[in-house]
Coordinates of C-alpha atoms in Angstrom, one line a residue:
M29 CA -15.1 -72.2 57.3
D30 CA -13.4 -74.8 55.3
G31 CA -10.0 -74.4 53.4
G32 CA -8.9 -72.5 50.4
G33 CA -10.7 -74.9 48.0
D34 CA -14.1 -73.2 49.0
G35 CA -17.2 -73.3 47.0
G36 CA -15.5 -72.4 43.7
G37 CA -14.1 -75.9 43.3
A38 CA -15.5 -79.2 41.9
A39 CA -18.9 -78.7 43.7
Y40 CA -19.4 -75.3 42.1
N41 CA -18.5 -74.5 38.6
P42 CA -20.1 -71.3 37.2
R43 CA -20.4 -71.8 33.5
T44 CA -22.2 -68.7 32.1
V45 CA -21.2 -65.1 32.3
E46 CA -24.0 -64.5 34.8
E47 CA -22.9 -67.3 37.0
V48 CA -19.3 -66.2 37.0
F49 CA -20.3 -62.6 37.7
R50 CA -22.5 -64.0 40.6
D51 CA -19.5 -65.8 41.9
F52 CA -17.3 -62.7 41.6
K53 CA -19.8 -60.6 43.5
G54 CA -20.1 -63.2 46.3
R55 CA -16.3 -63.3 46.7
R56 CA -16.0 -59.6 46.4
N57 CA -18.5 -58.9 49.1
G58 CA -16.9 -61.4 51.5
M59 CA -13.5 -59.7 51.1
I60 CA -15.0 -56.2 51.5
K61 CA -16.5 -57.4 54.9
A62 CA -13.1 -58.5 56.1
L63 CA -11.5 -55.1 55.1
T64 CA -14.2 -52.6 56.0
T65 CA -16.9 -53.8 58.4
A66 CA -16.9 -54.9 62.0
D67 CA -15.0 -58.0 60.8
V68 CA -11.8 -55.9 60.1
Q69 CA -10.5 -56.3 63.7
E70 CA -10.9 -60.0 63.5
F71 CA -9.2 -60.1 60.2
Y72 CA -6.3 -58.0 61.5
R73 CA -5.9 -60.4 64.4
L74 CA -5.8 -63.5 62.3
C75 CA -3.1 -61.9 60.1
D76 CA -0.4 -62.5 62.7
P77 CA 3.1 -61.8 61.2
E78 CA 4.5 -64.7 63.4
K79 CA 2.6 -67.2 61.4
E80 CA 3.5 -68.7 58.0
N81 CA 2.4 -67.2 54.6
L82 CA -1.4 -66.5 54.9
C83 CA -4.0 -65.6 52.3
L84 CA -7.3 -63.9 52.3
Y85 CA -9.9 -65.9 50.6
G86 CA -13.4 -64.7 49.5
H87 CA -16.1 -67.3 49.1
P88 CA -19.1 -67.2 46.8
N89 CA -21.4 -67.3 49.7
E90 CA -20.1 -63.9 50.8
H91 CA -18.0 -65.2 53.6
W92 CA -14.2 -64.6 54.0
E93 CA -11.3 -66.7 55.4
V94 CA -7.7 -66.3 56.3
N95 CA -5.8 -69.5 55.7
L96 CA -2.6 -71.2 54.4
P97 CA -2.5 -71.6 50.6
A98 CA -3.8 -74.8 49.1
E99 CA -1.4 -77.7 49.3
E100 CA -2.1 -79.2 45.8
V101 CA 0.0 -78.1 42.9
P102 CA -1.4 -76.6 40.7
P103 CA -4.3 -75.4 43.0
E104 CA -7.9 -76.0 41.9
L105 CA -8.3 -72.3 41.5
P106 CA -5.8 -69.4 41.3
E107 CA -4.5 -68.6 44.7
P108 CA -4.7 -65.2 46.5
V109 CA -1.4 -63.4 47.1
L110 CA 0.8 -65.0 49.7
G111 CA 2.1 -63.6 53.0
I112 CA -0.3 -60.6 53.5
N113 CA 0.3 -61.0 57.2
F114 CA 4.1 -60.2 57.0
A115 CA 3.5 -56.6 56.2
R116 CA 0.9 -56.0 58.9
D117 CA 3.1 -54.6 61.7
G118 CA 5.4 -52.6 59.3
M119 CA 2.7 -50.4 57.8
M120 CA -0.1 -48.1 59.1
E121 CA -3.3 -50.2 59.3
K122 CA -5.1 -48.2 56.6
D123 CA -2.2 -48.5 54.2
W124 CA -1.9 -52.2 55.0
L125 CA -5.6 -52.9 54.4
S126 CA -5.4 -50.9 51.1
L127 CA -2.5 -53.1 50.1
V128 CA -4.5 -56.2 50.7
A129 CA -7.4 -54.8 48.9
V130 CA -5.3 -54.2 45.7
H131 CA -4.1 -57.8 45.8
S132 CA -7.7 -59.0 46.4
D133 CA -8.9 -57.1 43.3
A134 CA -6.2 -58.9 41.2
W135 CA -7.2 -62.3 42.6
L136 CA -11.0 -61.8 41.8
L137 CA -10.1 -61.0 38.2
A138 CA -7.9 -64.0 38.0
V139 CA -10.6 -66.3 39.3
A140 CA -13.3 -64.9 37.1
F141 CA -11.2 -65.2 33.9
F142 CA -10.0 -68.7 35.0
F143 CA -13.7 -69.8 34.9
G144 CA -14.0 -67.9 31.5
A145 CA -11.1 -69.7 30.0
R146 CA -12.1 -73.1 31.5
F147 CA -15.5 -72.9 30.0
G148 CA -14.6 -71.4 26.7
F149 CA -15.8 -67.8 26.9
D150 CA -15.2 -66.0 23.6
K151 CA -14.1 -62.5 23.1
A152 CA -17.7 -61.2 23.5
D153 CA -18.3 -63.1 26.7
R154 CA -15.0 -61.9 28.2
K155 CA -15.8 -58.3 27.3
R156 CA -19.3 -58.6 28.8
L157 CA -18.0 -60.2 31.9
F158 CA -15.3 -57.6 32.4
N159 CA -17.7 -54.7 31.8
M160 CA -20.1 -56.2 34.4
M161 CA -17.3 -56.5 37.0
N162 CA -16.0 -53.0 36.1
D163 CA -19.3 -51.4 36.9
L164 CA -18.8 -52.2 40.5
P165 CA -16.2 -50.3 42.6
S166 CA -13.0 -52.1 43.1
I167 CA -12.3 -53.4 46.6
F168 CA -9.5 -50.9 46.8
E169 CA -11.9 -48.1 46.0
V170 CA -14.3 -49.3 48.7
V171 CA -11.5 -49.6 51.3
A172 CA -10.0 -46.2 50.4
G173 CA -13.4 -44.6 50.2
T174 CA -12.7 -42.9 47.0
A175 CA -15.4 -41.7 44.6
K176 CA -14.7 -41.1 40.9
K177 CA -14.3 -37.4 41.4
A178 CA -12.1 -37.8 44.4
S179 CA -10.0 -40.4 42.5
K180 CA -9.4 -38.0 39.6
E181 CA -8.3 -35.2 42.1
K182 CA -6.0 -37.7 44.0
S183 CA -4.5 -38.7 40.7
S184 CA -3.8 -35.1 39.7
V185 CA -2.2 -34.5 43.1
S186 CA -0.2 -37.6 42.9
N187 CA 1.1 -36.8 39.4
N188 CA 2.2 -33.3 40.6
S189 CA 3.9 -34.5 43.7
S190 CA 5.7 -37.2 41.5
N191 CA 7.0 -34.5 39.2
R192 CA 8.2 -32.4 42.0
S193 CA 9.9 -35.5 43.5
K194 CA 11.7 -36.1 40.2
S195 CA 12.8 -32.5 40.0
N196 CA 14.2 -32.4 43.6
S197 CA 15.6 -35.9 44.1
K198 CA 14.8 -39.6 43.6
R199 CA 14.3 -40.2 47.4
G200 CA 11.0 -41.8 48.3
S201 CA 10.8 -39.8 51.6
E202 CA 13.0 -36.9 52.4
P203 CA 13.2 -37.4 56.2
K204 CA 13.9 -41.1 56.0
P205 CA 17.2 -41.7 54.0
K206 CA 16.7 -45.5 54.2
Y207 CA 14.0 -45.3 51.5
S208 CA 16.4 -44.7 48.7
K209 CA 19.9 -43.8 47.9
P210 CA 20.2 -39.9 48.5
E211 CA 21.7 -37.8 45.8
P212 CA 24.0 -34.8 46.5
K213 CA 22.1 -31.9 48.1
D214 CA 21.3 -28.8 46.1
E215 CA 23.5 -26.6 48.4
E216 CA 26.5 -28.8 47.8
E217 CA 26.0 -28.5 44.0
E218 CA 25.7 -24.7 44.4
E219 CA 29.1 -24.7 46.2
G220 CA 30.6 -26.6 43.3
V221 CA 31.6 -29.8 45.0
E222 CA 31.6 -31.7 41.8
E223 CA 34.2 -34.2 42.7
E224 CA 32.2 -35.4 45.7
D225 CA 29.1 -35.8 43.4
E226 CA 31.1 -38.0 41.1
D227 CA 32.3 -40.2 44.0
D228 CA 28.7 -40.5 45.2
D229 CA 27.6 -41.7 41.8
D230 CA 30.4 -44.2 41.7
E231 CA 29.4 -45.6 45.0
Q232 CA 25.8 -45.7 44.1
G233 CA 26.7 -47.5 40.9
E234 CA 28.4 -50.3 42.8
T235 CA 25.4 -51.0 45.0
Q236 CA 23.4 -54.0 43.8
C237 CA 19.8 -54.9 44.4
G238 CA 19.4 -57.7 46.9
A239 CA 16.6 -59.1 44.7
C240 CA 17.7 -58.8 41.1
G241 CA 21.3 -58.2 41.4
E242 CA 21.2 -55.1 39.1
S243 CA 23.3 -52.0 40.0
Y244 CA 21.8 -48.8 41.5
A245 CA 20.6 -46.2 39.0
A246 CA 20.0 -42.6 40.0
D247 CA 16.5 -42.5 38.5
E248 CA 15.2 -45.5 40.4
F249 CA 13.5 -45.7 43.8
W250 CA 15.3 -47.9 46.2
I251 CA 14.6 -49.0 49.8
C252 CA 16.9 -50.4 52.5
C253 CA 16.0 -53.4 54.8
D254 CA 16.3 -52.4 58.5
L255 CA 17.4 -55.9 59.5
C256 CA 19.9 -57.1 56.9
E257 CA 20.6 -53.5 55.6
N258 CA 20.6 -54.6 51.9
W259 CA 19.1 -52.3 49.3
F260 CA 16.4 -53.2 46.9
H261 CA 14.6 -51.7 43.9
G262 CA 11.2 -50.7 45.0
K263 CA 9.7 -52.5 42.0
C264 CA 11.5 -55.7 43.0
V265 CA 10.0 -55.8 46.5
K266 CA 6.7 -54.1 45.4
I267 CA 7.2 -50.9 47.5
T268 CA 6.4 -47.5 46.2
P269 CA 7.7 -44.1 47.4
A270 CA 4.1 -43.5 48.7
R271 CA 4.0 -46.7 50.7
A272 CA 7.6 -46.2 52.0
E273 CA 6.5 -42.9 53.7
H274 CA 4.2 -44.9 56.0
I275 CA 6.6 -47.8 56.8
K276 CA 8.2 -47.5 60.3
Q277 CA 10.5 -50.4 60.0
Y278 CA 11.0 -52.0 56.6
K279 CA 11.7 -55.7 56.5
C280 CA 12.6 -57.3 53.1
P281 CA 10.9 -60.5 52.1
S282 CA 13.7 -62.7 53.1
C283 CA 13.9 -61.2 56.6
S284 CA 10.2 -61.3 56.9
N285 CA 10.2 -65.1 56.1
K286 CA 13.0 -65.7 58.5
R287 CA 11.2 -63.9 61.2
A288 CA 7.9 -65.8 60.6
R289 CA 9.4 -69.2 60.6
S290 CA 11.9 -68.7 63.5

C-alpha cells in the first residue's frame, strides 16, 4: 500500500454527498478490518511501540495501512491520531483496540467534513451526510460489539458506578494508588483525624500537573507516570478512570516518546 496521501488526495475528490459517503464507508470498512478481522494480529504487530509515531489509515478502497504521518504541512487531508503504537503494551489488547477505534471514528468524521467544506456543502448537505454516516454503527461500536440496547445498559451501569466513585473517593482504581491522589480513608475520618486530612489537602494542593501545570484539585482524576513519577490530570493525557483500571504500567506521553526514540 502507498503512503498516507492515499486515494483521497488529488486523484480522488468526492464532490457530492453520495461520493463523500462512499469514501467514508470505504475508509470505515478498511479500519474495521484492521481492528476486528483476521487482520487484527498483523495490525497489532505493525504497531510496535519502539517505532516512531504511527497512524492507522483507512483507504477508500477498503484497505488499511499503518504508516508515519504525512510529511507535508499542512497535509493534503486531515491526519489520523498520532502515536497509536505507544499505548499498545501498556493496555489490554481489547481496550487498546477500542481506543484506536474511537480515534478512527473521529478521523472519519474529520475527513468527511473536510470534503464537505472543500466543496461547499450547505447546511442541508452537511446534515444529510451526517445522518447517512450516523445510520452506520461507529467503529467503536463494532469493535466493542455493543448493540443499541447493550449500549444503554452499559451507560446506565457506568453512570451508577461513576456516582458511587464520587461518593466514595476520587480514585480511578482503588487497588492501584498511582491512578489518582488518594483522599483520607473513611475510617480515619471516623476517628476524627482532622488535622491529617488538612495536611493531605495541603500536600495535594501543591502537586502540579506535568502537562498543564495546574494544581491538584480533590474532585479531579489524576494518574502517575511509572517512569518519571510525575502526576497528570487524566483529561490532559486522555486517560479516564475506566481506562486506568486496565493499564499495567502507565507511561506519560513524554516518557513514551523518549522510549520510542531511544
